[in-house]
Coordinates of C-alpha atoms and ligand atoms in Angstrom, one line a residue:
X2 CA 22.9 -15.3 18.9
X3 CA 19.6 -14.0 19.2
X4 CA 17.0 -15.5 21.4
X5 CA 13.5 -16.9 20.3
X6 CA 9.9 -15.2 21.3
X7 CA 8.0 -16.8 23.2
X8 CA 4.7 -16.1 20.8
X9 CA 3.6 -18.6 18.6
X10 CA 4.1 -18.6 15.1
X11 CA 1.1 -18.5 12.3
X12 CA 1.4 -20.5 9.7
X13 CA -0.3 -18.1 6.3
X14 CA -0.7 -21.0 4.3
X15 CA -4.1 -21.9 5.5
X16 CA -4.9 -18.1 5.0
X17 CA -5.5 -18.6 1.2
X18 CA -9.4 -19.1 1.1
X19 CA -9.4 -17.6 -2.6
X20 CA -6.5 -19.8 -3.5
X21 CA -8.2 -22.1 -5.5
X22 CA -10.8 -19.9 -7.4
X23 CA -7.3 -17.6 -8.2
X24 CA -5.7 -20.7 -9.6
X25 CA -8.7 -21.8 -11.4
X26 CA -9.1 -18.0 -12.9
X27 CA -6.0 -17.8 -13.4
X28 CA -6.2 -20.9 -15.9
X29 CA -9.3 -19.4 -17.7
X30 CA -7.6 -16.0 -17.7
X31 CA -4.2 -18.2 -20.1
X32 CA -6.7 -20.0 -21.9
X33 CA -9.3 -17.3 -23.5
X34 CA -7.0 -14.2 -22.8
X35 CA -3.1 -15.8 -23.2
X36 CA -2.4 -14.9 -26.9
X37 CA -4.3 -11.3 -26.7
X38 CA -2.3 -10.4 -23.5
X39 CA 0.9 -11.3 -24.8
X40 CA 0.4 -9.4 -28.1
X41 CA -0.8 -6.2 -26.2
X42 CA 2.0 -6.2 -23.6
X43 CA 4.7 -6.6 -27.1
X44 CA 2.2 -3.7 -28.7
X45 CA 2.5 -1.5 -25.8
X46 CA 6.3 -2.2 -25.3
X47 CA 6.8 -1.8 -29.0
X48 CA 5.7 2.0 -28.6
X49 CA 8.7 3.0 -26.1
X50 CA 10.7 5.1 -28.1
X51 CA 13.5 4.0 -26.3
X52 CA 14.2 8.1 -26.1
X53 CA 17.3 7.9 -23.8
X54 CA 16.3 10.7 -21.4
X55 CA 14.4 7.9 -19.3
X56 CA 12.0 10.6 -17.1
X57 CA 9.7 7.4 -16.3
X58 CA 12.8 5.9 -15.0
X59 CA 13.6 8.8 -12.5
X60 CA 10.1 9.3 -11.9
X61 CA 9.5 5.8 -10.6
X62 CA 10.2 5.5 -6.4
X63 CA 12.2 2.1 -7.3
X64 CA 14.6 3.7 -10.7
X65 CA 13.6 0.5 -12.2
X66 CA 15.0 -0.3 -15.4
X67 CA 11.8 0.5 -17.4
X68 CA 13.2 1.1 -21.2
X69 CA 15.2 -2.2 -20.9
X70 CA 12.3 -4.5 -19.8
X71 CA 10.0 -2.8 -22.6
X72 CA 12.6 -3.1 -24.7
X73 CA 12.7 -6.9 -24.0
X74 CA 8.9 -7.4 -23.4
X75 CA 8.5 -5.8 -27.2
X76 CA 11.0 -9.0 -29.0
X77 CA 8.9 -11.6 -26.6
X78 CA 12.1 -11.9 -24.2
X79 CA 9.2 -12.4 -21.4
X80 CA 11.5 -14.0 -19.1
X81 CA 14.6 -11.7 -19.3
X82 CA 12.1 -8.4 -19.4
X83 CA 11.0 -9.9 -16.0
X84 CA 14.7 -10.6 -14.7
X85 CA 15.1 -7.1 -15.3
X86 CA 12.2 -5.5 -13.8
X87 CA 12.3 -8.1 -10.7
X88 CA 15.9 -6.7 -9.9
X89 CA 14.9 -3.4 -8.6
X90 CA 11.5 -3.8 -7.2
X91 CA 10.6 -7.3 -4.2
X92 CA 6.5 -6.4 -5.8
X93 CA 6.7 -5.6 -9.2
X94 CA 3.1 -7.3 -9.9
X95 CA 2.1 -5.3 -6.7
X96 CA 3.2 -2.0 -7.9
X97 CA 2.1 -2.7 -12.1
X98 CA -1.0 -3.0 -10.0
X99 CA -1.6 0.1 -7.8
X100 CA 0.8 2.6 -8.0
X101 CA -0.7 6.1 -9.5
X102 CA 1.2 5.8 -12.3
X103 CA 0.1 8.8 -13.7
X104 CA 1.7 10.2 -11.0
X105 CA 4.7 8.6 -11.5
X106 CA 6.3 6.3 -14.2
X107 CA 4.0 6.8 -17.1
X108 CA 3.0 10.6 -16.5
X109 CA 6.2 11.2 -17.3
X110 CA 6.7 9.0 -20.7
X111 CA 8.1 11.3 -23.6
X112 CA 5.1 10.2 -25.7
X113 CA 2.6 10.7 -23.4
X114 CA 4.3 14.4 -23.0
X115 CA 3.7 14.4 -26.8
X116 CA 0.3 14.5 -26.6
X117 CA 0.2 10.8 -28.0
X118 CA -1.1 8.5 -24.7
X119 CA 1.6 7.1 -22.7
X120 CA 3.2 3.5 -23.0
X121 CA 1.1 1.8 -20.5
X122 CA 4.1 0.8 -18.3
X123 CA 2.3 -0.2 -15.1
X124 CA 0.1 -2.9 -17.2
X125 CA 3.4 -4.0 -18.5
X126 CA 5.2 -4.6 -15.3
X127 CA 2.1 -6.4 -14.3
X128 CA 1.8 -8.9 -17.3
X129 CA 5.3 -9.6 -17.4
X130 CA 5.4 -10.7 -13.2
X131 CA 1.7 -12.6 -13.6
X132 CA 3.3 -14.6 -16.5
X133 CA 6.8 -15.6 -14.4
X134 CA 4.4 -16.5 -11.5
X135 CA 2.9 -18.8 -14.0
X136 CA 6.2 -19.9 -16.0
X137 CA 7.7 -20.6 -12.6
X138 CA 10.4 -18.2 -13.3
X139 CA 10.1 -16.0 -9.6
X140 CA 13.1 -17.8 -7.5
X141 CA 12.0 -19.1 -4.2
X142 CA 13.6 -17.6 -1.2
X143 CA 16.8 -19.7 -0.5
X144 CA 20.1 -18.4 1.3
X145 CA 23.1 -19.6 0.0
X146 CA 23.8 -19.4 4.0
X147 CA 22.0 -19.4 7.3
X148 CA 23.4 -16.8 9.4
X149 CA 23.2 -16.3 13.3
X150 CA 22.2 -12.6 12.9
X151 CA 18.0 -12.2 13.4
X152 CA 16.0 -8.9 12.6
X153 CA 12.4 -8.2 14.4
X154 CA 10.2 -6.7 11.5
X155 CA 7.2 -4.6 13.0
X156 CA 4.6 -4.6 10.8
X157 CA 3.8 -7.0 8.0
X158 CA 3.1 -4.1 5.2
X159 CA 5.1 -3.7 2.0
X160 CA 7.5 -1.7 3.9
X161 CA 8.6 -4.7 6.1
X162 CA 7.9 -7.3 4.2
X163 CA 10.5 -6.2 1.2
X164 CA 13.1 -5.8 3.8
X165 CA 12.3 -9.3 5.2
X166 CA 12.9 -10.5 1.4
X167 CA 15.8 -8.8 0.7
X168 CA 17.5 -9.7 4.5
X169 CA 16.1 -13.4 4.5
X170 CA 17.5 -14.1 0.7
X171 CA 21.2 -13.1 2.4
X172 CA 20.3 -15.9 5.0
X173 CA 19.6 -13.5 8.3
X174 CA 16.6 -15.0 10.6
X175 CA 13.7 -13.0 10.1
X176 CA 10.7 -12.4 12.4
X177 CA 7.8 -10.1 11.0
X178 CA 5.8 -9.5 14.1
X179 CA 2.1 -7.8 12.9
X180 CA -1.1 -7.3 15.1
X181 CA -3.4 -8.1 12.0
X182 CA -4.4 -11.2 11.6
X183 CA -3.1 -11.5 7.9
X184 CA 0.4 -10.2 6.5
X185 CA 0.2 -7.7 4.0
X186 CA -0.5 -4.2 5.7
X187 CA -3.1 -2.2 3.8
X188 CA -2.5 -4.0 0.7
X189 CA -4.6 -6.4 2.7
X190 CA -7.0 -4.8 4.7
X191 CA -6.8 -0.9 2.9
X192 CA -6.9 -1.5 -0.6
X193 CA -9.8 -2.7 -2.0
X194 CA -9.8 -6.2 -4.0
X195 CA -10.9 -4.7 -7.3
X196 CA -7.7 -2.7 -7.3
X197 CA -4.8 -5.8 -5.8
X198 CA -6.4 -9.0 -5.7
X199 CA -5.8 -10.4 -2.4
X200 CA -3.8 -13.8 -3.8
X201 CA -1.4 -11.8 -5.8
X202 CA -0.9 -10.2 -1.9
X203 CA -1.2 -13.9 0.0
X204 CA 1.2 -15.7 -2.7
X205 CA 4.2 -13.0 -1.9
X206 CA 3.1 -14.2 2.0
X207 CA 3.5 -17.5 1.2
X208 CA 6.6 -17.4 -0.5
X209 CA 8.3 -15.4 2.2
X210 CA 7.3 -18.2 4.5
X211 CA 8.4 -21.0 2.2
X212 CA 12.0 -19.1 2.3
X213 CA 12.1 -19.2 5.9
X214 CA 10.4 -15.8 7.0
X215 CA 8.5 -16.4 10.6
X216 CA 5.3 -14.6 10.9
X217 CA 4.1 -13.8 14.5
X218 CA 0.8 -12.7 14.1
X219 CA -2.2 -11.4 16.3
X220 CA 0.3 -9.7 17.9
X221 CA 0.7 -6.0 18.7
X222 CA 3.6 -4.8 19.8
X223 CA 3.6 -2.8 22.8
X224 CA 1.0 -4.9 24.3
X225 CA 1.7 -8.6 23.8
X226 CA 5.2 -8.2 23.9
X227 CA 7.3 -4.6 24.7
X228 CA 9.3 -3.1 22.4
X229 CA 12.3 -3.6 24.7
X230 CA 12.0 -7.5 24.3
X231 CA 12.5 -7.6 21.2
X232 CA 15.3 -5.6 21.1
X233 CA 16.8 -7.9 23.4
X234 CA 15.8 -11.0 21.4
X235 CA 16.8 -9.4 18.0
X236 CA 20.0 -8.3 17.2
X237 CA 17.9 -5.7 14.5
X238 CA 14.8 -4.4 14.9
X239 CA 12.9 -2.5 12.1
X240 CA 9.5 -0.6 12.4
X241 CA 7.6 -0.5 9.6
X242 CA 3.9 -0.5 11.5
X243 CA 2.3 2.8 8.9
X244 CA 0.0 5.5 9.7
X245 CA -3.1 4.4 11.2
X246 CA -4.8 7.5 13.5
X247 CA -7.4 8.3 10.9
X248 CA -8.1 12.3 11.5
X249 CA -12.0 13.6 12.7
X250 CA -14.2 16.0 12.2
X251 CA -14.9 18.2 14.7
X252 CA -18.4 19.3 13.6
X253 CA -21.9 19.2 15.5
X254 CA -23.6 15.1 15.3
X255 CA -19.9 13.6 14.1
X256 CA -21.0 11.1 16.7
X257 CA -24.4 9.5 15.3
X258 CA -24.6 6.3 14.1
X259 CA -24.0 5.8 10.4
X260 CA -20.9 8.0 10.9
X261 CA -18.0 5.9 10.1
X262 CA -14.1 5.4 9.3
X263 CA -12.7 5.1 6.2
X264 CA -10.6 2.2 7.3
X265 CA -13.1 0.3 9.5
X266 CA -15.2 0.5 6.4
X267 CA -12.5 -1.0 4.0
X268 CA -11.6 -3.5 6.4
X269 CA -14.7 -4.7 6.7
X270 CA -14.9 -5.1 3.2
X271 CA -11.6 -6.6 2.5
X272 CA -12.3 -9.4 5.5
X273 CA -15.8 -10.1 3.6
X274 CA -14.0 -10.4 0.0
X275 CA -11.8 -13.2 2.2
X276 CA -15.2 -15.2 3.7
X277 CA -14.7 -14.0 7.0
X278 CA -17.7 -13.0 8.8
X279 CA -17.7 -9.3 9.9
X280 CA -20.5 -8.4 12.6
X281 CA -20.8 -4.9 12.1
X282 CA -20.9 -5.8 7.9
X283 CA -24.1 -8.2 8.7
X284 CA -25.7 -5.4 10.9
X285 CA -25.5 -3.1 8.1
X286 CA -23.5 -0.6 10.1
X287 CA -20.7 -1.1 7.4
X288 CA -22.1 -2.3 4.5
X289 CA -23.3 0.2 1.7
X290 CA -26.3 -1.4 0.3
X291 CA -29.0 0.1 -0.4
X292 CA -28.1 3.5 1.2
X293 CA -27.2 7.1 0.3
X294 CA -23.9 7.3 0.5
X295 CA -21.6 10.6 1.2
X296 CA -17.5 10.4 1.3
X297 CA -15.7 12.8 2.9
X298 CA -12.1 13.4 1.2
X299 CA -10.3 14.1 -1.8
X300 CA -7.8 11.4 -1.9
X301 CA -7.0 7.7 -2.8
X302 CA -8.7 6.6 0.2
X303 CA -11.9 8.2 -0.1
X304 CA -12.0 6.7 -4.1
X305 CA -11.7 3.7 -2.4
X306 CA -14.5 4.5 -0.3
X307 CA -16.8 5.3 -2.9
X308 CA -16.3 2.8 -5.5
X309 CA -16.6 0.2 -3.0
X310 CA -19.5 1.7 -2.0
X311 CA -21.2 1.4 -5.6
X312 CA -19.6 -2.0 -5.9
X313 CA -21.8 -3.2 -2.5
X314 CA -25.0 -1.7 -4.1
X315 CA -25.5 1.5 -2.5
X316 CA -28.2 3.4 -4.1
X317 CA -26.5 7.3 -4.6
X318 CA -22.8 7.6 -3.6
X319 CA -21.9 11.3 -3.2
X320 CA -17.9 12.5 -2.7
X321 CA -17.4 15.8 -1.1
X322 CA -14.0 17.5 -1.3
X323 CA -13.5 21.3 -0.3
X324 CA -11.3 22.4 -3.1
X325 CA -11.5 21.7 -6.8
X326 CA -10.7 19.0 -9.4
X327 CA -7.3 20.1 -10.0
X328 CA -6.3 20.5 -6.7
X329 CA -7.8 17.4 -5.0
X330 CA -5.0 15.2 -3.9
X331 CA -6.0 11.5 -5.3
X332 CA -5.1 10.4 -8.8
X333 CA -7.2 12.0 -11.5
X334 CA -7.6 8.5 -13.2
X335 CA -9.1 7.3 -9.9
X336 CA -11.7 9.9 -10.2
X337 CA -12.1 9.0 -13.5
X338 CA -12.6 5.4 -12.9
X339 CA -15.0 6.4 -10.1
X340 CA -17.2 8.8 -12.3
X341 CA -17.1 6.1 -14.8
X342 CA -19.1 4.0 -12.3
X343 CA -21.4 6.6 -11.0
X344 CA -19.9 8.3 -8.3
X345 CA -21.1 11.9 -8.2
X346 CA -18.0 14.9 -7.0
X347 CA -19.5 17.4 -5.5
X348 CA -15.9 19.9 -5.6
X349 CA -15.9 23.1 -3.5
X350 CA -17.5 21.5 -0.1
X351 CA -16.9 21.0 3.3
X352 CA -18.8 19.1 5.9
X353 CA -20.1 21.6 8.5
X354 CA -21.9 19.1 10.9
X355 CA -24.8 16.4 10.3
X356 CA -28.1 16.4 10.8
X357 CA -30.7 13.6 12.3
X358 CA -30.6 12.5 16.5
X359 CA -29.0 9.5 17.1
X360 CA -28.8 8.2 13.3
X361 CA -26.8 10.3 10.7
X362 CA -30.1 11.8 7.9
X363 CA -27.5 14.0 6.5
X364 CA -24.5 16.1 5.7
X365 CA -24.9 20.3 6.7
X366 CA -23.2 21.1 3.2
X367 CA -20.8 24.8 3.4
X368 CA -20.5 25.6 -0.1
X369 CA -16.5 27.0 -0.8
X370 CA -13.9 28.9 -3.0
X371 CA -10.6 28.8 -3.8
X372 CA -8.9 31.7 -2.5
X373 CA -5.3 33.3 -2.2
X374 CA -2.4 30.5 -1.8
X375 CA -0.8 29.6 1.3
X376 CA 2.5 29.1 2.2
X377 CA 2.4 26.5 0.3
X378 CA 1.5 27.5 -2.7
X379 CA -1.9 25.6 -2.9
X380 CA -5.2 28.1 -3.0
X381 CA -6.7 27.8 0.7
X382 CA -10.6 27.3 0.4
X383 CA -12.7 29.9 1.8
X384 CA -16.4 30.0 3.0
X385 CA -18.9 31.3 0.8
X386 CA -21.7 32.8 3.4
X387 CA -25.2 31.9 2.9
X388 CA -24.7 29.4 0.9
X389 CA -25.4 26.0 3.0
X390 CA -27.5 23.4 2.2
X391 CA -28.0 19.6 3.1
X392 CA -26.7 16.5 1.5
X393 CA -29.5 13.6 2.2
X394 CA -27.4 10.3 3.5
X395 CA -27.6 7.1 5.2
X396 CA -23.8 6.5 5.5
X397 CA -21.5 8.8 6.0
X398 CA -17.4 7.5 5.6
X399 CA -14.5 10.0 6.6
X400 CA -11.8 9.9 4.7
X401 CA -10.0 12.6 6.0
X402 CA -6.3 10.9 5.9
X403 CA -4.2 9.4 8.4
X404 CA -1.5 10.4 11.3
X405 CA 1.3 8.6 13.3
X406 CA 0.2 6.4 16.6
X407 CA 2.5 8.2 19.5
X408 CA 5.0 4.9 19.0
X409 CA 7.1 7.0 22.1
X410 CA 4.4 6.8 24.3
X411 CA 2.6 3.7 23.3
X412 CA 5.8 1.4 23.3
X413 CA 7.4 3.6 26.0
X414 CA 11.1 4.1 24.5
X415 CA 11.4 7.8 24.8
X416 CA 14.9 7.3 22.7
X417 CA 12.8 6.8 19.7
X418 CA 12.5 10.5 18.3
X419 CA 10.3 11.6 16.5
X420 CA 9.4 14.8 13.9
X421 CA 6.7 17.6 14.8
X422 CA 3.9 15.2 12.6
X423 CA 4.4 12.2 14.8
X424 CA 6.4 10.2 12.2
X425 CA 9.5 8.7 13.3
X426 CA 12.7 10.4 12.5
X427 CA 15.0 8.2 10.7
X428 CA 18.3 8.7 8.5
X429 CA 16.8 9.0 4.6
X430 CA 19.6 6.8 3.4
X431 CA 20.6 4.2 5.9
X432 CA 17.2 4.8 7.2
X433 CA 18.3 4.0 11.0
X434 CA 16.8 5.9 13.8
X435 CA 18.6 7.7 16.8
X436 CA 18.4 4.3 18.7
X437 CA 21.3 2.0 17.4
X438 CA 20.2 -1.3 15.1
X439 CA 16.9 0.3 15.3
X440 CA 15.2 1.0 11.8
X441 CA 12.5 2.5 10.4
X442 CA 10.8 2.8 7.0
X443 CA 7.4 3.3 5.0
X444 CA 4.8 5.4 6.0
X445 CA 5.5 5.6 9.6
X446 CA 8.7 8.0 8.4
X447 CA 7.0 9.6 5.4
X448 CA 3.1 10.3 6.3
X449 CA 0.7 8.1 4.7
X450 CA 2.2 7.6 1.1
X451 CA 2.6 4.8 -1.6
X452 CA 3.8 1.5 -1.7
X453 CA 6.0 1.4 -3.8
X454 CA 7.9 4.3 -1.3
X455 CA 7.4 1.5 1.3
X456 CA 9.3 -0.8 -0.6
X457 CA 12.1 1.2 -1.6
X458 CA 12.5 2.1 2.0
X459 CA 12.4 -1.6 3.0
X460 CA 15.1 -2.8 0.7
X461 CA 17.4 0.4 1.8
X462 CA 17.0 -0.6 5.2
X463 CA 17.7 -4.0 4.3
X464 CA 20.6 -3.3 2.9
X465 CA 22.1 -1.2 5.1
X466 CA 21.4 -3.8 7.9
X467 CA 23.3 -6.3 5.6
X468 CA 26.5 -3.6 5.0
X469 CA 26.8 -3.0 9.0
X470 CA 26.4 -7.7 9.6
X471 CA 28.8 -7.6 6.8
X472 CA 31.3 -4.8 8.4
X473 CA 31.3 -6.4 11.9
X474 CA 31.9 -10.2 10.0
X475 CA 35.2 -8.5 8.4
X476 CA 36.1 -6.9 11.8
X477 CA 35.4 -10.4 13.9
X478 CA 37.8 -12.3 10.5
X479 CA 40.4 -9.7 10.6
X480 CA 41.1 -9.5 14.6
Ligands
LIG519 C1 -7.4 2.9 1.6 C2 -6.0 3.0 1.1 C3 -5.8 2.9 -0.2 C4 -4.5 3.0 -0.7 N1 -4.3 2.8 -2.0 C5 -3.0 2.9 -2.5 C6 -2.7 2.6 -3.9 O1 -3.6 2.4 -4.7 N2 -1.4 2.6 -4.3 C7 -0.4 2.9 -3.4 O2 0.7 2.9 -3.8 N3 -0.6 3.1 -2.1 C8 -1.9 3.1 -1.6 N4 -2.1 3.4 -0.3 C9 -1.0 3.7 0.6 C10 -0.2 2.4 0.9 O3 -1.1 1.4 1.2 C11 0.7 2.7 2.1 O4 1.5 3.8 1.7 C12 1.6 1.5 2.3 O5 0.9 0.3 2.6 C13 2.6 1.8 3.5 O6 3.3 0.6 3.8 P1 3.9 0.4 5.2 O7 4.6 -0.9 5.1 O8 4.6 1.6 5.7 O9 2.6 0.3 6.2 P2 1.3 -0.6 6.2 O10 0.9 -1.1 4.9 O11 0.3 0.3 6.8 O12 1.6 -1.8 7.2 C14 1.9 -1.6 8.5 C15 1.6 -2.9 9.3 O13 2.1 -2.7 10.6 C16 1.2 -3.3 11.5 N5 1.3 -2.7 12.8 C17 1.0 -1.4 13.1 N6 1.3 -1.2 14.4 C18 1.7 -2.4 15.0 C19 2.0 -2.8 16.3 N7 2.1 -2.0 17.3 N8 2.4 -4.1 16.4 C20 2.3 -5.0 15.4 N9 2.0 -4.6 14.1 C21 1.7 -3.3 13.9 C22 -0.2 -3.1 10.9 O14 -1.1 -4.0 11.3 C23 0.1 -3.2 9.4 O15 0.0 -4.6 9.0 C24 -3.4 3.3 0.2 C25 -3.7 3.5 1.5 C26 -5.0 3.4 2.0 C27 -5.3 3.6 3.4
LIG520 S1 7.1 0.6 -9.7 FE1 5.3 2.0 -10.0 S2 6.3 3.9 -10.7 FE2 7.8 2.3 -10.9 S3 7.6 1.5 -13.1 FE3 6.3 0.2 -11.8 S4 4.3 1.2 -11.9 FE4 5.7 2.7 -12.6

């Protein structure tokens, strides 16, 4: 039997300071909105052609079950639609949300392949989770059984937090240990609140601590408590703490003030959208208002960046990227949305260094082109001399992507291997790493990468935790 931590446990109940205007929106929303909702969601289901080579199916991380719950969703069988979808993915209101779909599920719809607009699957999944939330249809977490057997979690993102689901529901004692303040990884503090409203996020919290999940937080591991303990206080232990080393610039003036990270930035923003009070917000040093504003980066981060930016009032926002359109990384609709709201791309530029002394006045601009392609395949931008100029800004935000902490080192378990990136090496099915009954899953094993990846990694993990308590349990009966 495993024994307790000596940290104290934090209650996320009390954590739910938009609880009440969520509720209260979420009446207005079934009042003016219930009717036209339902009859979209059945319109948009009704257009599956239920083809029978289901690419959205394989194309979605999770495999989820898509034709069936459209099919349901379209004869206004809301509750089984949701049974359905809920059995393959712990977030499916989460993912319906924020994953790239075009990307993924509904890029690869047969009728958007057509050339007619693709069944709008993401919208679906969300509609159909919102309504059981309000229908009381999503099950509370309760084990048919309490078992002795306890799993540490590290790290309270989607990764961990759908393996504590899936391991708690089978009646294992679960501990999610996280250094934040709040569950909920960078669905909490990364992704902005116009994208995952922060009570869809906080309610899955809650729920998991109604079932009997034990949050630890304020706590980071490797400092308030070693790695080792809880290894000896946990008969599992599962890392699930993502990528969090956000990569530099190494140009001239990177240093000035008004030079800032992509995720200080959108933490600060996410901790003001939950009424806390964020010094370096009120100072101005992270708040967009009223400035120029210039994003570096081409991906999902940096649209984060700037349509925060034009949501806190900033004057210009400017994003450079140093390849194209068609090659940037982030999803094409999250350009869109962002050109839709005035963000300006400026494609084919890199950031050569900054001018102004202390204070950032702007960005040395080096114009580029694509040239041949690398190993890769992608086109590798080149330089094209003479043609520099400088982008005026007030605040500058990197968002340059994200590497591996050196968990080795930091935690000091040299056991722990890891791959030539930094990200911990871990078996792709059973996900277990080199160290026995030691896990690992999400980002921290892929590179910085979707949640929905996170999840399906959680709930492998979780299972094959539960196959290995069930194994030994049929050993211990049989001797
Ligand atoms: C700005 C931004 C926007 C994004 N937008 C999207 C999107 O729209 N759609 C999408 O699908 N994906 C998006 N992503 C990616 C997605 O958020 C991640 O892939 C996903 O959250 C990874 O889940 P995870 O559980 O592996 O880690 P995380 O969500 O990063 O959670 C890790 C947790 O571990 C904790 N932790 C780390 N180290 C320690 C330690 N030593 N001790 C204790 N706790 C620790 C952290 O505090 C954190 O809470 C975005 C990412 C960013 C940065
Ligand atoms: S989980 Fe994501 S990829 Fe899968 S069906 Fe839902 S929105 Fe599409």
């Amino acid at each position: 039997m495993a024994k307790q931590p000596m940290l104290k446990f934090v209650s996320i109940e009390k954590e739910m300071p938009e609880k009440r205007d969520a509720d209260q929106r979420r009446e207005d929303f079934k009042e003016i909105y219930g009717e036209y909702a339902m009859n979209k969601a059945r319109q948009q289901a009704g257009r599956c052609s239920q083809c029978g080579v289901p690419y959205c199916q394989s194309h979605c991380p999770l495999h989820n079950n898509i034709p069936d719950w459209l099919k349901l969703t379209a004869e206004g069988r809301l509750q089984e639609a949701y049974e359905v979808s809920q059995a393959t993915n712990t977030f499916p209101e989460i993912c319906g949300r924020i994953c790239p779909q075009d990307r993924l599920c509904e890029g690869n719809c047969v009728i958007e392949q057509s050339g007619h607009g693709t069944v709008t699957i993401g919208s679906v999944e969300k509609y159909i989770t919102d309504t059981a939330w309000e229908e009381g249809w999503v099950k509370p977490i309760k084990p048919a059984e309490e078992r002795a057997e306890s799993v540490a979690i590290i790290g309270a993102g989607p990764g961990g937090l759908a393996a504590a689901d899936r391991l708690r529901r089978a009646g294992l004692q679960v501990t999610v240990y996280d250094r934040y303040d709040r569950a909920g990884g960078l669905m909490v503090y990364g992704i902005p609140g116009f994208k995952l409203e922060k009570d869809v996020v906080m309610r899955r919290n809650a729920q998991l601590e109604e079932g009997g999940v034990k949050f630890v937080l304020n706590c980071n591991v490797g400092e308030d408590i070693t790695f080792d303990e809880l290894r000896e206080q946990h008969d599992f232990v599962l890392i699930a703490t993502g990528v969090y080393k956000s990569r530099d610039l190494p140009a001239p003036g990177v240093g000035a003030k008004g030079i800032v990270r992509a995720i200080d930035y959108l933490t600060a923003s996410n901790r003001i959208g939950f009424g806390d009070t964020v010094a370096e917000f009120e100072s101005g040093e992270l708040n967009a208002e009223g400035k120029r504003v210039v994003v570096i980066g081409g991906g999902d981060t940096a649209m984060d960046c700037v349509r925060t930016a034009i949501r806190q009032g900033a004057t210009s926002v400017k994003c450079l990227y140093r390849r194209d359109r068609a090659n940037m990384p982030g999803s094409q609709r999250e350009v869109q949305n962002a050109e839709e709201e005035g963000v300006e791309f400026v494609w084919l530029s890199a950031p050569k260094g900054f001018t102004g002394g202390d204070t950032v006045e702007g960005v040395m601009v080096q114009k580029m082109r694509l040239g041949a392609p690398d190993a890769t395949g992608r086109q590798s931008p080149e330089v094209i001399e003479g043609a520099d100029y400088v982008e005026d800004a007030d605040l500058v935000i990197k968002a340059l992507g994200f590497e591996p902490e050196d968990l080795p080192s930091l935690w000091n378990v040299p056991g722990l291997e890891v791959t030539r990136w930094g990200t911990v090496k871990a078996d792709f099915r059973t996900h277990e790493t080199q160290i026995e009954n030691v896990y690992a899953v999400g980002d921290i094993v892929r590179g910085a990468s979707l949640v929905v990846w996170a999840i399906r990694d959680g709930r492998e993990a979780a299972d094959a935790i539960l196959d290995k308590v069930m194994a030994s349990a049929t050993d211990v009966a049989a001797e």
